[in-house]
PDB file of C-alpha atoms in Angstrom:
ATOM      1  CA  LEU A   7     -40.249  74.354 284.068  1.00  0.00           C
ATOM      2  CA  CYS A   8     -39.930  75.473 287.059  1.00  0.00           C
ATOM      3  CA  THR A   9     -37.448  72.476 289.017  1.00  0.00           C
ATOM      4  CA  LEU A  10     -35.387  72.989 285.883  1.00  0.00           C
ATOM      5  CA  ASN A  11     -34.182  76.794 286.537  1.00  0.00           C
ATOM      6  CA  ASP A  12     -32.225  77.475 289.646  1.00  0.00           C
ATOM      7  CA  LYS A  13     -33.583  79.978 290.783  1.00  0.00           C
ATOM      8  CA  CYS A  14     -37.340  79.041 290.669  1.00  0.00           C
ATOM      9  CA  ASP A  15     -36.276  75.405 291.947  1.00  0.00           C
ATOM     10  CA  ARG A  16     -34.749  77.173 295.278  1.00  0.00           C
ATOM     11  CA  LEU A  17     -38.016  79.573 296.089  1.00  0.00           C
ATOM     12  CA  ARG A  18     -40.155  76.702 295.035  1.00  0.00           C
ATOM     13  CA  LYS A  19     -38.765  74.623 297.536  1.00  0.00           C
ATOM     14  CA  ALA A  20     -37.943  76.892 300.239  1.00  0.00           C
ATOM     15  CA  TYR A  21     -41.773  77.621 300.520  1.00  0.00           C
ATOM     16  CA  GLY A  22     -42.655  73.911 299.747  1.00  0.00           C
ATOM     17  CA  GLU A  23     -40.335  73.480 303.819  1.00  0.00           C
ATOM     18  CA  ALA A  24     -42.514  76.659 305.467  1.00  0.00           C
ATOM     19  CA  CYS A  25     -45.361  75.756 304.122  1.00  0.00           C
ATOM     20  CA  SER A  26     -45.082  71.819 305.374  1.00  0.00           C
ATOM     21  CA  GLY A  27     -47.559  69.732 307.537  1.00  0.00           C
ATOM     22  CA  SER A  28     -46.172  70.140 310.762  1.00  0.00           C
ATOM     23  CA  ARG A  29     -43.594  73.045 310.657  1.00  0.00           C
ATOM     24  CA  CYS A  30     -45.373  75.608 309.648  1.00  0.00           C
ATOM     25  CA  GLN A  31     -45.977  78.362 310.626  1.00  0.00           C
ATOM     26  CA  ARG A  32     -48.747  80.845 308.843  1.00  0.00           C
ATOM     27  CA  PRO A  33     -46.232  83.986 309.085  1.00  0.00           C
ATOM     28  CA  THR A  34     -43.668  82.323 308.000  1.00  0.00           C
ATOM     29  CA  CYS A  35     -45.185  80.278 305.014  1.00  0.00           C
ATOM     30  CA  LEU A  36     -47.034  83.394 303.593  1.00  0.00           C
ATOM     31  CA  ARG A  37     -43.434  85.173 303.111  1.00  0.00           C
ATOM     32  CA  GLN A  38     -42.401  82.202 301.428  1.00  0.00           C
ATOM     33  CA  LEU A  39     -45.025  82.170 298.793  1.00  0.00           C
ATOM     34  CA  ARG A  40     -45.250  85.537 298.477  1.00  0.00           C
ATOM     35  CA  ALA A  41     -41.446  85.794 297.636  1.00  0.00           C
ATOM     36  CA  PHE A  42     -42.012  83.029 295.249  1.00  0.00           C
ATOM     37  CA  PHE A  43     -44.312  84.971 293.045  1.00  0.00           C
ATOM     38  CA  GLU A  44     -42.647  87.445 293.253  1.00  0.00           C
ATOM     39  CA  LYS A  45     -39.502  86.804 292.495  1.00  0.00           C
ATOM     40  CA  ALA A  46     -40.094  83.776 290.486  1.00  0.00           C
ATOM     41  CA  SER A  47     -40.205  84.340 286.498  1.00  0.00           C
ATOM     42  CA  GLU A  48     -43.836  84.907 285.431  1.00  0.00           C
ATOM     43  CA  PRO A  49     -43.768  81.582 283.431  1.00  0.00           C
ATOM     44  CA  HIS A  50     -42.722  79.671 285.487  1.00  0.00           C
ATOM     45  CA  SER A  51     -45.547  80.870 288.456  1.00  0.00           C
ATOM     46  CA  GLN A  52     -47.814  80.688 285.951  1.00  0.00           C
ATOM     47  CA  GLY A  53     -46.708  77.192 285.085  1.00  0.00           C
ATOM     48  CA  LEU A  54     -47.497  75.965 288.097  1.00  0.00           C
ATOM     49  CA  LEU A  55     -50.222  77.812 289.293  1.00  0.00           C
ATOM     50  CA  LEU A  56     -52.241  76.655 285.483  1.00  0.00           C
ATOM     51  CA  CYS A  57     -50.804  73.405 284.932  1.00  0.00           C
ATOM     52  CA  PRO A  58     -53.519  71.270 283.456  1.00  0.00           C
ATOM     53  CA  CYS A  59     -54.935  68.558 285.291  1.00  0.00           C
ATOM     54  CA  ALA A  60     -57.007  66.372 283.650  1.00  0.00           C
ATOM     55  CA  PRO A  61     -60.509  66.959 284.930  1.00  0.00           C
ATOM     56  CA  ALA A  62     -60.364  62.294 287.030  1.00  0.00           C
ATOM     57  CA  ASP A  63     -56.811  63.060 287.925  1.00  0.00           C
ATOM     58  CA  GLN A  64     -57.632  64.044 291.437  1.00  0.00           C
ATOM     59  CA  GLY A  65     -53.583  64.084 293.032  1.00  0.00           C
ATOM     60  CA  CYS A  66     -52.576  66.270 290.341  1.00  0.00           C
ATOM     61  CA  GLY A  67     -56.043  68.426 291.338  1.00  0.00           C
ATOM     62  CA  GLN A  68     -54.996  68.078 294.765  1.00  0.00           C
ATOM     63  CA  ARG A  69     -51.084  69.027 294.295  1.00  0.00           C
ATOM     64  CA  ARG A  70     -52.287  71.854 292.340  1.00  0.00           C
ATOM     65  CA  ARG A  71     -54.643  73.526 295.153  1.00  0.00           C
ATOM     66  CA  ASN A  72     -50.998  72.450 297.805  1.00  0.00           C
ATOM     67  CA  THR A  73     -49.713  75.048 295.087  1.00  0.00           C
ATOM     68  CA  ILE A  74     -51.734  77.991 294.804  1.00  0.00           C
ATOM     69  CA  ALA A  75     -52.393  78.077 298.423  1.00  0.00           C
ATOM     70  CA  PRO A  76     -51.260  75.898 300.713  1.00  0.00           C
ATOM     71  CA  SER A  77     -53.140  74.474 303.408  1.00  0.00           C
ATOM     72  CA  CYS A  78     -51.495  76.419 306.398  1.00  0.00           C
ATOM     73  CA  ALA A  79     -51.412  79.156 304.185  1.00  0.00           C
ATOM     74  CA  LEU A  80     -55.276  79.495 305.183  1.00  0.00           C
ATOM     75  CA  PRO A  81     -56.726  80.569 308.084  1.00  0.00           C
ATOM     76  CA  SER A  82     -58.789  77.941 310.183  1.00  0.00           C
ATOM     77  CA  GLY A  83     -62.538  76.600 307.975  1.00  0.00           C
ATOM     78  CA  ALA A  84     -61.695  79.468 305.345  1.00  0.00           C
ATOM     79  CA  PRO A  85     -61.951  78.620 301.947  1.00  0.00           C
ATOM     80  CA  ASN A  86     -59.785  78.656 299.035  1.00  0.00           C
ATOM     81  CA  CYS A  87     -60.103  80.164 296.252  1.00  0.00           C
ATOM     82  CA  LEU A  88     -60.704  76.422 294.228  1.00  0.00           C
ATOM     83  CA  GLU A  89     -62.977  75.546 297.323  1.00  0.00           C
ATOM     84  CA  LEU A  90     -65.426  78.957 296.574  1.00  0.00           C
ATOM     85  CA  ARG A  91     -65.370  78.226 292.246  1.00  0.00           C
ATOM     86  CA  ARG A  92     -66.607  74.273 293.191  1.00  0.00           C
ATOM     87  CA  ILE A  93     -69.009  75.656 295.313  1.00  0.00           C
ATOM     88  CA  CYS A  94     -70.365  78.259 292.758  1.00  0.00           C
ATOM     89  CA  ILE A  95     -70.100  75.861 289.579  1.00  0.00           C
ATOM     90  CA  SER A  96     -72.574  73.186 291.631  1.00  0.00           C
TER      91      SER A  96
END
């Protein structure tokens, strides 16, 4: 749904580029993530955050985790909210 909306797609690509791999600079990544969630319309941003994944679909789950909190945006060694949830439920 986001890719069909010009504004959402542009904002998503901006944080995707800022938060990707070896080029990632944490302050820029965080700034672009904030811009996405502040400026993308709620149905689009919520759709990315809450997209359904089948329990066995590890690829989907990983994409969702990377969308919510790209590894570059996290302090090293700090678990993200999904990891903490998994620990609590286990």
